[in-house]
PDB file of C-alpha atoms in Angstrom:
ATOM      1  CA  MET A   1       0.000   0.000   0.000  1.00  0.00           C
ATOM      2  CA  PRO A   2       1.484   3.395  -0.976  1.00  0.00           C
ATOM      3  CA  ALA A   3       2.373   5.760   1.847  1.00  0.00           C
ATOM      4  CA  ALA A   4      -0.148   8.484   2.630  1.00  0.00           C
ATOM      5  CA  VAL A   5       0.746  11.866   1.187  1.00  0.00           C
ATOM      6  CA  PRO A   6       1.115  14.518   3.924  1.00  0.00           C
ATOM      7  CA  ALA A   7      -1.513  17.240   3.860  1.00  0.00           C
ATOM      8  CA  ALA A   8       1.194  19.899   3.489  1.00  0.00           C
ATOM      9  CA  ALA A   9       2.378  18.194   0.295  1.00  0.00           C
ATOM     10  CA  ARG A  10      -1.179  17.956  -1.029  1.00  0.00           C
ATOM     11  CA  LEU A  11      -1.655  21.660  -0.306  1.00  0.00           C
ATOM     12  CA  PRO A  12       1.047  23.662  -2.072  1.00  0.00           C
ATOM     13  CA  ALA A  13       1.235  27.438  -1.798  1.00  0.00           C
ATOM     14  CA  LEU A  14      -2.119  28.934  -2.723  1.00  0.00           C
ATOM     15  CA  PRO A  15      -2.307  31.308  -5.723  1.00  0.00           C
ATOM     16  CA  LEU A  16      -2.724  34.427  -3.605  1.00  0.00           C
ATOM     17  CA  VAL A  17      -0.618  37.579  -3.822  1.00  0.00           C
ATOM     18  CA  GLY A  18       0.314  38.682  -0.314  1.00  0.00           C
ATOM     19  CA  GLN A  19       0.979  42.289  -1.361  1.00  0.00           C
ATOM     20  CA  HIS A  20      -2.490  42.464  -2.902  1.00  0.00           C
ATOM     21  CA  VAL A  21      -4.053  41.158   0.318  1.00  0.00           C
ATOM     22  CA  VAL A  22      -2.345  43.916   2.304  1.00  0.00           C
ATOM     23  CA  ARG A  23      -3.164  46.590  -0.277  1.00  0.00           C
ATOM     24  CA  GLN A  24      -6.831  45.675  -0.404  1.00  0.00           C
ATOM     25  CA  PHE A  25      -7.260  45.596   3.370  1.00  0.00           C
ATOM     26  CA  ASP A  26      -5.373  48.884   3.708  1.00  0.00           C
ATOM     27  CA  ARG A  27      -8.190  50.380   1.623  1.00  0.00           C
ATOM     28  CA  ARG A  28     -10.992  49.005   3.809  1.00  0.00           C
ATOM     29  CA  GLY A  29     -10.907  51.669   6.523  1.00  0.00           C
ATOM     30  CA  ASP A  30     -11.472  50.177   9.976  1.00  0.00           C
ATOM     31  CA  LEU A  31     -13.431  47.150   8.632  1.00  0.00           C
ATOM     32  CA  GLU A  32     -16.589  48.262  10.426  1.00  0.00           C
ATOM     33  CA  ALA A  33     -18.542  47.730   7.197  1.00  0.00           C
ATOM     34  CA  ALA A  34     -17.517  44.047   7.286  1.00  0.00           C
ATOM     35  CA  GLN A  35     -18.528  43.396  10.894  1.00  0.00           C
ATOM     36  CA  PHE A  36     -21.876  41.998   9.740  1.00  0.00           C
ATOM     37  CA  LEU A  37     -19.853  38.828   9.081  1.00  0.00           C
ATOM     38  CA  TYR A  38     -16.661  39.175  11.159  1.00  0.00           C
ATOM     39  CA  GLY A  39     -18.592  40.089  14.292  1.00  0.00           C
ATOM     40  CA  GLU A  40     -21.127  37.299  13.827  1.00  0.00           C
ATOM     41  CA  ILE A  41     -18.433  34.658  13.324  1.00  0.00           C
ATOM     42  CA  ALA A  42     -16.560  35.956  16.381  1.00  0.00           C
ATOM     43  CA  ARG A  43     -19.747  35.488  18.406  1.00  0.00           C
ATOM     44  CA  ARG A  44     -20.077  31.907  17.163  1.00  0.00           C
ATOM     45  CA  MET A  45     -16.438  31.215  18.004  1.00  0.00           C
ATOM     46  CA  LEU A  46     -17.036  32.477  21.540  1.00  0.00           C
ATOM     47  CA  GLU A  47     -20.009  30.126  21.857  1.00  0.00           C
ATOM     48  CA  ARG A  48     -17.697  27.236  21.029  1.00  0.00           C
ATOM     49  CA  LEU A  49     -15.301  28.417  23.744  1.00  0.00           C
ATOM     50  CA  ASP A  50     -18.112  27.981  26.283  1.00  0.00           C
ATOM     51  CA  TYR A  51     -17.366  24.238  26.157  1.00  0.00           C
ATOM     52  CA  ILE A  52     -13.577  24.541  26.397  1.00  0.00           C
ATOM     53  CA  ARG A  53     -11.722  25.043  29.680  1.00  0.00           C
ATOM     54  CA  VAL A  54      -9.018  27.625  29.070  1.00  0.00           C
ATOM     55  CA  ASP A  55      -7.871  30.640  31.084  1.00  0.00           C
ATOM     56  CA  PRO A  56      -5.045  32.274  29.116  1.00  0.00           C
ATOM     57  CA  ALA A  57      -2.551  34.624  30.720  1.00  0.00           C
ATOM     58  CA  ALA A  58      -1.422  35.727  27.254  1.00  0.00           C
ATOM     59  CA  LEU A  59      -3.337  35.444  23.992  1.00  0.00           C
ATOM     60  CA  LEU A  60      -2.571  36.279  20.391  1.00  0.00           C
ATOM     61  CA  ASP A  61      -5.157  37.646  17.965  1.00  0.00           C
ATOM     62  CA  ALA A  62      -3.737  36.476  14.627  1.00  0.00           C
ATOM     63  CA  GLY A  63      -5.024  38.654  11.806  1.00  0.00           C
ATOM     64  CA  CYS A  64      -6.426  41.151  14.293  1.00  0.00           C
ATOM     65  CA  GLY A  65      -7.323  43.819  11.730  1.00  0.00           C
ATOM     66  CA  ALA A  66      -8.473  46.952  13.542  1.00  0.00           C
ATOM     67  CA  GLY A  67      -8.820  45.061  16.838  1.00  0.00           C
ATOM     68  CA  ALA A  68     -12.569  44.385  16.666  1.00  0.00           C
ATOM     69  CA  ALA A  69     -12.181  41.197  18.733  1.00  0.00           C
ATOM     70  CA  LEU A  70     -10.313  42.899  21.573  1.00  0.00           C
ATOM     71  CA  PRO A  71     -13.406  44.010  23.577  1.00  0.00           C
ATOM     72  CA  VAL A  72     -15.098  40.587  23.496  1.00  0.00           C
ATOM     73  CA  LEU A  73     -11.860  38.731  24.255  1.00  0.00           C
ATOM     74  CA  ARG A  74     -11.088  41.115  27.116  1.00  0.00           C
ATOM     75  CA  GLU A  75     -14.594  40.578  28.487  1.00  0.00           C
ATOM     76  CA  ARG A  76     -14.115  36.802  28.370  1.00  0.00           C
ATOM     77  CA  TYR A  77     -10.500  36.845  29.643  1.00  0.00           C
ATOM     78  CA  PRO A  78     -10.023  40.119  31.583  1.00  0.00           C
ATOM     79  CA  ALA A  79      -6.658  39.121  33.045  1.00  0.00           C
ATOM     80  CA  ALA A  80      -5.096  38.021  29.749  1.00  0.00           C
ATOM     81  CA  HIS A  81      -2.469  40.142  28.022  1.00  0.00           C
ATOM     82  CA  TYR A  82      -3.625  40.753  24.447  1.00  0.00           C
ATOM     83  CA  THR A  83      -1.307  40.898  21.443  1.00  0.00           C
ATOM     84  CA  GLY A  84      -2.724  41.579  17.989  1.00  0.00           C
ATOM     85  CA  VAL A  85      -0.771  40.741  14.822  1.00  0.00           C
ATOM     86  CA  ASP A  86      -1.647  41.856  11.301  1.00  0.00           C
ATOM     87  CA  LEU A  87       0.179  42.726   8.087  1.00  0.00           C
ATOM     88  CA  SER A  88      -1.961  45.777   7.222  1.00  0.00           C
ATOM     89  CA  PRO A  89      -0.366  49.000   8.546  1.00  0.00           C
ATOM     90  CA  SER A  90      -3.590  50.936   8.004  1.00  0.00           C
ATOM     91  CA  LEU A  91      -5.722  48.543  10.053  1.00  0.00           C
ATOM     92  CA  LEU A  92      -3.141  48.500  12.841  1.00  0.00           C
ATOM     93  CA  ASP A  93      -3.149  52.304  12.907  1.00  0.00           C
ATOM     94  CA  HIS A  94      -6.925  52.200  13.431  1.00  0.00           C
ATOM     95  CA  ALA A  95      -6.466  49.679  16.252  1.00  0.00           C
ATOM     96  CA  ARG A  96      -3.795  51.725  18.019  1.00  0.00           C
ATOM     97  CA  ARG A  97      -5.812  54.928  17.817  1.00  0.00           C
ATOM     98  CA  LYS A  98      -8.837  53.192  19.264  1.00  0.00           C
ATOM     99  CA  PHE A  99      -7.331  51.008  21.980  1.00  0.00           C
ATOM    100  CA  LEU A 100      -3.955  52.370  23.073  1.00  0.00           C
ATOM    101  CA  PRO A 101      -3.927  55.026  25.819  1.00  0.00           C
ATOM    102  CA  SER A 102      -2.792  58.489  24.855  1.00  0.00           C
ATOM    103  CA  ALA A 103       0.263  60.168  26.369  1.00  0.00           C
ATOM    104  CA  VAL A 104      -2.026  62.279  28.590  1.00  0.00           C
ATOM    105  CA  THR A 105      -3.773  59.165  29.898  1.00  0.00           C
ATOM    106  CA  ARG A 106      -0.438  57.466  30.658  1.00  0.00           C
ATOM    107  CA  MET A 107       0.731  60.569  32.547  1.00  0.00           C
ATOM    108  CA  ARG A 108      -2.420  60.592  34.669  1.00  0.00           C
ATOM    109  CA  GLN A 109      -2.005  56.882  35.415  1.00  0.00           C
ATOM    110  CA  SER A 110       1.591  57.502  36.457  1.00  0.00           C
ATOM    111  CA  VAL A 111       0.583  60.314  38.840  1.00  0.00           C
ATOM    112  CA  MET A 112      -2.140  58.114  40.360  1.00  0.00           C
ATOM    113  CA  GLY A 113       0.221  55.165  40.775  1.00  0.00           C
ATOM    114  CA  LEU A 114      -1.666  53.006  38.282  1.00  0.00           C
ATOM    115  CA  VAL A 115       1.150  52.401  35.809  1.00  0.00           C
ATOM    116  CA  GLY A 116       1.647  48.774  36.770  1.00  0.00           C
ATOM    117  CA  ARG A 117      -1.977  47.799  36.518  1.00  0.00           C
ATOM    118  CA  ALA A 118      -2.609  49.841  33.400  1.00  0.00           C
ATOM    119  CA  GLY A 119       0.556  48.519  31.731  1.00  0.00           C
ATOM    120  CA  ALA A 120      -0.505  44.909  32.271  1.00  0.00           C
ATOM    121  CA  ALA A 121      -3.851  45.581  30.625  1.00  0.00           C
ATOM    122  CA  THR A 122      -2.544  47.651  27.716  1.00  0.00           C
ATOM    123  CA  PRO A 123      -2.892  45.711  24.451  1.00  0.00           C
ATOM    124  CA  GLU A 124      -0.032  45.355  21.985  1.00  0.00           C
ATOM    125  CA  PHE A 125      -0.317  45.556  18.205  1.00  0.00           C
ATOM    126  CA  ARG A 126       2.442  44.284  15.910  1.00  0.00           C
ATOM    127  CA  GLU A 127       2.860  44.391  12.133  1.00  0.00           C
ATOM    128  CA  ALA A 128       3.973  40.920  11.032  1.00  0.00           C
ATOM    129  CA  ASP A 129       3.237  38.025   8.701  1.00  0.00           C
ATOM    130  CA  LEU A 130       1.112  35.315  10.318  1.00  0.00           C
ATOM    131  CA  ALA A 131       3.690  32.711   9.285  1.00  0.00           C
ATOM    132  CA  ALA A 132       6.655  34.712  10.632  1.00  0.00           C
ATOM    133  CA  THR A 133       5.555  36.817  13.609  1.00  0.00           C
ATOM    134  CA  GLY A 134       9.012  37.293  15.107  1.00  0.00           C
ATOM    135  CA  LEU A 135       7.512  36.596  18.546  1.00  0.00           C
ATOM    136  CA  PRO A 136       9.410  34.498  21.122  1.00  0.00           C
ATOM    137  CA  PRO A 137       8.656  30.753  21.212  1.00  0.00           C
ATOM    138  CA  GLU A 138       6.148  29.280  23.669  1.00  0.00           C
ATOM    139  CA  GLN A 139       4.893  32.700  24.787  1.00  0.00           C
ATOM    140  CA  PHE A 140       1.100  32.368  24.470  1.00  0.00           C
ATOM    141  CA  ASP A 141      -1.577  30.241  26.088  1.00  0.00           C
ATOM    142  CA  MET A 142      -4.055  30.828  23.272  1.00  0.00           C
ATOM    143  CA  VAL A 143      -4.133  31.844  19.618  1.00  0.00           C
ATOM    144  CA  TRP A 144      -7.392  33.282  18.317  1.00  0.00           C
ATOM    145  CA  SER A 145      -7.843  33.924  14.596  1.00  0.00           C
ATOM    146  CA  ASN A 146     -11.138  35.021  13.064  1.00  0.00           C
ATOM    147  CA  LEU A 147     -11.532  34.789   9.263  1.00  0.00           C
ATOM    148  CA  ALA A 148      -7.864  35.499   8.522  1.00  0.00           C
ATOM    149  CA  LEU A 149      -6.214  32.165   7.696  1.00  0.00           C
ATOM    150  CA  HIS A 150      -7.736  31.885   4.212  1.00  0.00           C
ATOM    151  CA  TRP A 151      -5.967  35.098   3.138  1.00  0.00           C
ATOM    152  CA  HIS A 152      -2.506  33.540   3.580  1.00  0.00           C
ATOM    153  CA  ALA A 153      -0.871  31.733   0.653  1.00  0.00           C
ATOM    154  CA  GLU A 154       0.853  29.219   2.968  1.00  0.00           C
ATOM    155  CA  PRO A 155      -1.576  28.267   5.741  1.00  0.00           C
ATOM    156  CA  HIS A 156       0.495  25.203   6.683  1.00  0.00           C
ATOM    157  CA  HIS A 157       3.370  27.523   7.641  1.00  0.00           C
ATOM    158  CA  VAL A 158       0.948  29.675   9.644  1.00  0.00           C
ATOM    159  CA  LEU A 159      -0.084  26.629  11.701  1.00  0.00           C
ATOM    160  CA  GLU A 160       3.579  25.765  12.283  1.00  0.00           C
ATOM    161  CA  GLU A 161       4.187  29.312  13.523  1.00  0.00           C
ATOM    162  CA  TRP A 162       1.199  29.117  15.857  1.00  0.00           C
ATOM    163  CA  ARG A 163       2.594  25.911  17.334  1.00  0.00           C
ATOM    164  CA  ARG A 164       5.988  27.570  17.809  1.00  0.00           C
ATOM    165  CA  ILE A 165       4.641  30.526  19.805  1.00  0.00           C
ATOM    166  CA  LEU A 166       2.122  28.524  21.855  1.00  0.00           C
ATOM    167  CA  LYS A 167       3.009  26.994  25.189  1.00  0.00           C
ATOM    168  CA  VAL A 168       2.610  23.240  25.543  1.00  0.00           C
ATOM    169  CA  GLY A 169      -1.090  22.618  26.150  1.00  0.00           C
ATOM    170  CA  GLY A 170      -2.018  25.979  24.631  1.00  0.00           C
ATOM    171  CA  LEU A 171      -5.156  26.329  22.529  1.00  0.00           C
ATOM    172  CA  VAL A 172      -5.555  27.464  18.949  1.00  0.00           C
ATOM    173  CA  MET A 173      -9.071  28.564  17.938  1.00  0.00           C
ATOM    174  CA  PHE A 174      -9.702  29.782  14.392  1.00  0.00           C
ATOM    175  CA  SER A 175     -12.293  30.282  11.672  1.00  0.00           C
ATOM    176  CA  CYS A 176     -11.815  30.540   7.919  1.00  0.00           C
ATOM    177  CA  LEU A 177     -13.750  30.382   4.665  1.00  0.00           C
ATOM    178  CA  GLY A 178     -14.200  27.035   2.894  1.00  0.00           C
ATOM    179  CA  PRO A 179     -14.371  25.934  -0.781  1.00  0.00           C
ATOM    180  CA  ASN A 180     -18.101  26.546  -1.309  1.00  0.00           C
ATOM    181  CA  THR A 181     -17.716  30.231  -0.448  1.00  0.00           C
ATOM    182  CA  PHE A 182     -18.873  32.605  -3.218  1.00  0.00           C
ATOM    183  CA  LYS A 183     -19.882  29.696  -5.469  1.00  0.00           C
ATOM    184  CA  GLU A 184     -22.689  31.761  -7.050  1.00  0.00           C
ATOM    185  CA  LEU A 185     -20.226  34.531  -7.852  1.00  0.00           C
ATOM    186  CA  ARG A 186     -17.734  32.071  -9.360  1.00  0.00           C
ATOM    187  CA  ASP A 187     -20.481  30.553 -11.501  1.00  0.00           C
ATOM    188  CA  ALA A 188     -21.563  34.012 -12.657  1.00  0.00           C
ATOM    189  CA  VAL A 189     -17.983  34.906 -13.598  1.00  0.00           C
ATOM    190  CA  ALA A 190     -17.748  31.719 -15.675  1.00  0.00           C
ATOM    191  CA  GLN A 191     -21.198  32.199 -17.212  1.00  0.00           C
ATOM    192  CA  ALA A 192     -20.335  35.744 -18.263  1.00  0.00           C
ATOM    193  CA  GLY A 193     -17.112  34.520 -19.859  1.00  0.00           C
ATOM    194  CA  LEU A 194     -15.010  36.891 -17.798  1.00  0.00           C
ATOM    195  CA  ASP A 195     -11.301  36.196 -17.793  1.00  0.00           C
ATOM    196  CA  THR A 196     -10.362  36.417 -14.117  1.00  0.00           C
ATOM    197  CA  ALA A 197      -9.381  34.124 -11.248  1.00  0.00           C
ATOM    198  CA  THR A 198     -11.035  34.044  -7.828  1.00  0.00           C
ATOM    199  CA  PRO A 199      -9.459  33.158  -4.459  1.00  0.00           C
ATOM    200  CA  PRO A 200      -9.227  29.439  -3.585  1.00  0.00           C
ATOM    201  CA  PHE A 201     -10.280  28.216  -0.141  1.00  0.00           C
ATOM    202  CA  VAL A 202      -9.039  25.112   1.708  1.00  0.00           C
ATOM    203  CA  ASP A 203     -11.289  22.237   2.763  1.00  0.00           C
ATOM    204  CA  MET A 204     -11.708  21.865   6.526  1.00  0.00           C
ATOM    205  CA  HIS A 205     -10.587  18.207   6.390  1.00  0.00           C
ATOM    206  CA  ASP A 206      -7.216  19.329   5.029  1.00  0.00           C
ATOM    207  CA  PHE A 207      -6.908  21.746   7.938  1.00  0.00           C
ATOM    208  CA  GLY A 208      -7.635  18.902  10.369  1.00  0.00           C
ATOM    209  CA  ASP A 209      -4.766  16.898   8.852  1.00  0.00           C
ATOM    210  CA  LEU A 210      -2.495  19.941   8.812  1.00  0.00           C
ATOM    211  CA  LEU A 211      -3.099  20.583  12.510  1.00  0.00           C
ATOM    212  CA  ILE A 212      -1.894  17.086  13.392  1.00  0.00           C
ATOM    213  CA  GLU A 213       1.113  17.318  11.054  1.00  0.00           C
ATOM    214  CA  SER A 214       1.979  20.729  12.529  1.00  0.00           C
ATOM    215  CA  GLY A 215       2.206  19.380  16.070  1.00  0.00           C
ATOM    216  CA  PHE A 216      -1.306  19.861  17.452  1.00  0.00           C
ATOM    217  CA  ALA A 217      -3.390  17.285  19.291  1.00  0.00           C
ATOM    218  CA  ASP A 218      -7.112  16.499  19.407  1.00  0.00           C
ATOM    219  CA  PRO A 219      -8.158  18.753  16.514  1.00  0.00           C
ATOM    220  CA  VAL A 220     -11.865  19.459  16.132  1.00  0.00           C
ATOM    221  CA  MET A 221     -13.166  20.827  12.839  1.00  0.00           C
ATOM    222  CA  ASP A 222     -16.722  21.674  11.863  1.00  0.00           C
ATOM    223  CA  GLN A 223     -18.367  23.887   9.282  1.00  0.00           C
ATOM    224  CA  GLU A 224     -21.635  25.592   8.516  1.00  0.00           C
ATOM    225  CA  ILE A 225     -23.173  27.163   5.440  1.00  0.00           C
ATOM    226  CA  LEU A 226     -24.413  30.751   5.647  1.00  0.00           C
ATOM    227  CA  THR A 227     -26.482  32.298   2.863  1.00  0.00           C
ATOM    228  CA  LEU A 228     -26.584  36.031   2.270  1.00  0.00           C
ATOM    229  CA  THR A 229     -29.373  37.381   0.057  1.00  0.00           C
ATOM    230  CA  TYR A 230     -29.466  40.547  -2.037  1.00  0.00           C
ATOM    231  CA  THR A 231     -31.989  42.520  -4.016  1.00  0.00           C
ATOM    232  CA  ASP A 232     -29.419  43.628  -6.608  1.00  0.00           C
ATOM    233  CA  PRO A 233     -25.947  42.598  -7.897  1.00  0.00           C
ATOM    234  CA  ALA A 234     -24.300  45.870  -6.849  1.00  0.00           C
ATOM    235  CA  SER A 235     -25.018  45.225  -3.153  1.00  0.00           C
ATOM    236  CA  LEU A 236     -23.599  41.704  -3.392  1.00  0.00           C
ATOM    237  CA  LEU A 237     -20.388  42.893  -5.055  1.00  0.00           C
ATOM    238  CA  LEU A 238     -20.008  45.671  -2.475  1.00  0.00           C
ATOM    239  CA  ASP A 239     -20.146  43.146   0.378  1.00  0.00           C
ATOM    240  CA  VAL A 240     -17.597  40.902  -1.334  1.00  0.00           C
ATOM    241  CA  ARG A 241     -15.295  43.904  -1.599  1.00  0.00           C
ATOM    242  CA  ARG A 242     -15.862  44.780   2.078  1.00  0.00           C
ATOM    243  CA  LEU A 243     -14.834  41.263   3.088  1.00  0.00           C
ATOM    244  CA  GLY A 244     -11.455  41.545   1.372  1.00  0.00           C
ATOM    245  CA  GLY A 245     -11.845  41.676  -2.363  1.00  0.00           C
ATOM    246  CA  ASN A 246      -9.942  39.458  -4.793  1.00  0.00           C
ATOM    247  CA  PRO A 247      -6.179  38.963  -4.208  1.00  0.00           C
ATOM    248  CA  ALA A 248      -5.979  35.878  -6.494  1.00  0.00           C
ATOM    249  CA  ALA A 249      -2.760  35.657  -8.498  1.00  0.00           C
ATOM    250  CA  GLY A 250      -4.605  35.221 -11.812  1.00  0.00           C
ATOM    251  CA  ARG A 251      -7.180  37.937 -11.323  1.00  0.00           C
ATOM    252  CA  ARG A 252      -7.937  40.378 -14.096  1.00  0.00           C
ATOM    253  CA  ARG A 253      -5.379  43.174 -14.264  1.00  0.00           C
ATOM    254  CA  GLY A 254      -6.443  46.799 -14.164  1.00  0.00           C
ATOM    255  CA  LEU A 255      -9.784  48.332 -13.323  1.00  0.00           C
ATOM    256  CA  ALA A 256     -12.946  46.648 -14.542  1.00  0.00           C
ATOM    257  CA  GLY A 257     -14.718  48.666 -17.200  1.00  0.00           C
ATOM    258  CA  ARG A 258     -18.442  49.388 -17.427  1.00  0.00           C
ATOM    259  CA  ALA A 259     -19.046  46.594 -19.969  1.00  0.00           C
ATOM    260  CA  TRP A 260     -17.202  44.058 -17.771  1.00  0.00           C
ATOM    261  CA  ARG A 261     -19.254  44.990 -14.712  1.00  0.00           C
ATOM    262  CA  ASP A 262     -22.497  44.940 -16.690  1.00  0.00           C
ATOM    263  CA  ARG A 263     -21.805  41.388 -17.913  1.00  0.00           C
ATOM    264  CA  LEU A 264     -21.092  40.211 -14.368  1.00  0.00           C
ATOM    265  CA  ALA A 265     -24.185  41.980 -12.991  1.00  0.00           C
ATOM    266  CA  ALA A 266     -26.354  40.421 -15.698  1.00  0.00           C
ATOM    267  CA  ALA A 267     -25.009  36.945 -14.909  1.00  0.00           C
ATOM    268  CA  LEU A 268     -25.710  37.444 -11.211  1.00  0.00           C
ATOM    269  CA  ASP A 269     -29.168  38.830 -11.924  1.00  0.00           C
ATOM    270  CA  ALA A 270     -29.976  35.738 -13.992  1.00  0.00           C
ATOM    271  CA  ARG A 271     -29.245  33.524 -10.972  1.00  0.00           C
ATOM    272  CA  ARG A 272     -32.059  34.804  -8.759  1.00  0.00           C
ATOM    273  CA  ALA A 273     -33.512  32.161  -6.448  1.00  0.00           C
ATOM    274  CA  PRO A 274     -37.256  31.343  -6.238  1.00  0.00           C
ATOM    275  CA  ASP A 275     -37.572  33.994  -3.512  1.00  0.00           C
ATOM    276  CA  GLY A 276     -36.594  36.603  -6.122  1.00  0.00           C
ATOM    277  CA  ARG A 277     -33.308  37.473  -4.424  1.00  0.00           C
ATOM    278  CA  ILE A 278     -29.684  36.796  -5.400  1.00  0.00           C
ATOM    279  CA  HIS A 279     -28.033  34.324  -3.018  1.00  0.00           C
ATOM    280  CA  LEU A 280     -24.380  34.235  -1.954  1.00  0.00           C
ATOM    281  CA  THR A 281     -23.030  31.192  -0.116  1.00  0.00           C
ATOM    282  CA  LEU A 282     -20.421  31.382   2.632  1.00  0.00           C
ATOM    283  CA  GLU A 283     -18.891  28.152   3.927  1.00  0.00           C
ATOM    284  CA  VAL A 284     -17.366  28.886   7.328  1.00  0.00           C
ATOM    285  CA  ALA A 285     -15.017  26.352   8.911  1.00  0.00           C
ATOM    286  CA  TYR A 286     -14.184  26.378  12.625  1.00  0.00           C
ATOM    287  CA  GLY A 287     -11.229  24.603  14.171  1.00  0.00           C
ATOM    288  CA  HIS A 288      -9.520  24.221  17.501  1.00  0.00           C
ATOM    289  CA  ALA A 289      -6.682  22.044  18.785  1.00  0.00           C
ATOM    290  CA  TRP A 290      -4.106  21.855  21.577  1.00  0.00           C
ATOM    291  CA  ARG A 291      -0.384  22.405  21.226  1.00  0.00           C
ATOM    292  CA  ALA A 292       1.272  19.007  21.763  1.00  0.00           C
ATOM    293  CA  GLY A 293       4.540  18.555  23.668  1.00  0.00           C
ATOM    294  CA  SER A 294       6.130  16.507  20.889  1.00  0.00           C
ATOM    295  CA  HIS A 295       6.077  16.906  17.128  1.00  0.00           C
ATOM    296  CA  LYS A 296       6.948  14.159  14.630  1.00  0.00           C
ATOM    297  CA  LEU A 297       8.318  15.642  11.417  1.00  0.00           C
ATOM    298  CA  ALA A 298       7.872  14.225   7.927  1.00  0.00           C
ATOM    299  CA  THR A 299      11.526  13.070   8.088  1.00  0.00           C
ATOM    300  CA  GLY A 300      10.651  10.782  11.013  1.00  0.00           C
ATOM    301  CA  GLU A 301      12.457  13.014  13.515  1.00  0.00           C
ATOM    302  CA  THR A 302      10.532  13.734  16.729  1.00  0.00           C
ATOM    303  CA  ARG A 303      11.038  17.073  18.448  1.00  0.00           C
ATOM    304  CA  LEU A 304      10.173  17.639  22.099  1.00  0.00           C
ATOM    305  CA  SER A 305       9.394  20.958  23.696  1.00  0.00           C
ATOM    306  CA  VAL A 306      11.807  21.979  26.443  1.00  0.00           C
ATOM    307  CA  ALA A 307       8.794  22.865  28.587  1.00  0.00           C
ATOM    308  CA  SER A 308       7.280  19.392  28.179  1.00  0.00           C
ATOM    309  CA  ILE A 309      10.615  17.747  29.080  1.00  0.00           C
ATOM    310  CA  GLY A 310      10.769  19.837  32.227  1.00  0.00           C
ATOM    311  CA  ARG A 311       7.290  18.773  33.277  1.00  0.00           C
ATOM    312  CA  SER A 312       8.067  15.094  32.626  1.00  0.00           C
ATOM    313  CA  VAL A 313      11.196  15.248  34.795  1.00  0.00           C
ATOM    314  CA  LYS A 314       9.274  17.019  37.556  1.00  0.00           C
ATOM    315  CA  ARG A 315       6.545  14.347  37.505  1.00  0.00           C
TER     316      ARG A 315
END
């Protein structure tokens, strides 16, 4: 029987242009217009955390954007130190303006003797690639990532980085878009004969395999289908743009002309459902797993965390 092919080998780098991802999100303001989805998925992720026992002292928000998850995470884990990482300078600027104390506030805290307490609660925002954060190893008890992983061309390297910065026994909790996302839009693009590529999305079963291969234990993956409905094509296309746009490597170059947009709008309009509205499918995958103490590499080599060795000796 032939050996099983590792998930990382089955999933080569995705045809996404990282610079285009950053450029498009830099143009999205503070992402408030996209919270109809991001905020809802964050709420559903928190519901899943109701059944998981975790009390992080330090947590990482991977793909934090403008920091929309900070208030709900701080409410759930008030004692945790929050670090947000994103590759969009514009979104991070929005986050810092909104959540970091001003110089006047810091001076008042110093005079009142509150520097220690305030410093512990002050969030941190860093500009970095999700697959190369530059953060110290085994620093966090939890990684939270809401609808960010599908925008990275090498998600397997992102999972490896999350394992590196998590403490042994730490939790990773993430959501991402799956392959059925935007299927009506893809069909309309094909029907209209438009020469452009659309972003690919990874199946949740591949992510389950990748978690194990990346050194995580007890992965749990599930997915649900959400359907957005629209009265007109323009509203649908506006929401797609709000959610990130199209950073696919083979996408049409240059600005779309009036004729191009009209052909796409006509194809979407022709796909109205029996309720008279245009439907747009979103497949949302949810995953969580625990950082294992040992990690068996594809070469057969097994690596042990120093922290896990220390605990074994102590026991």
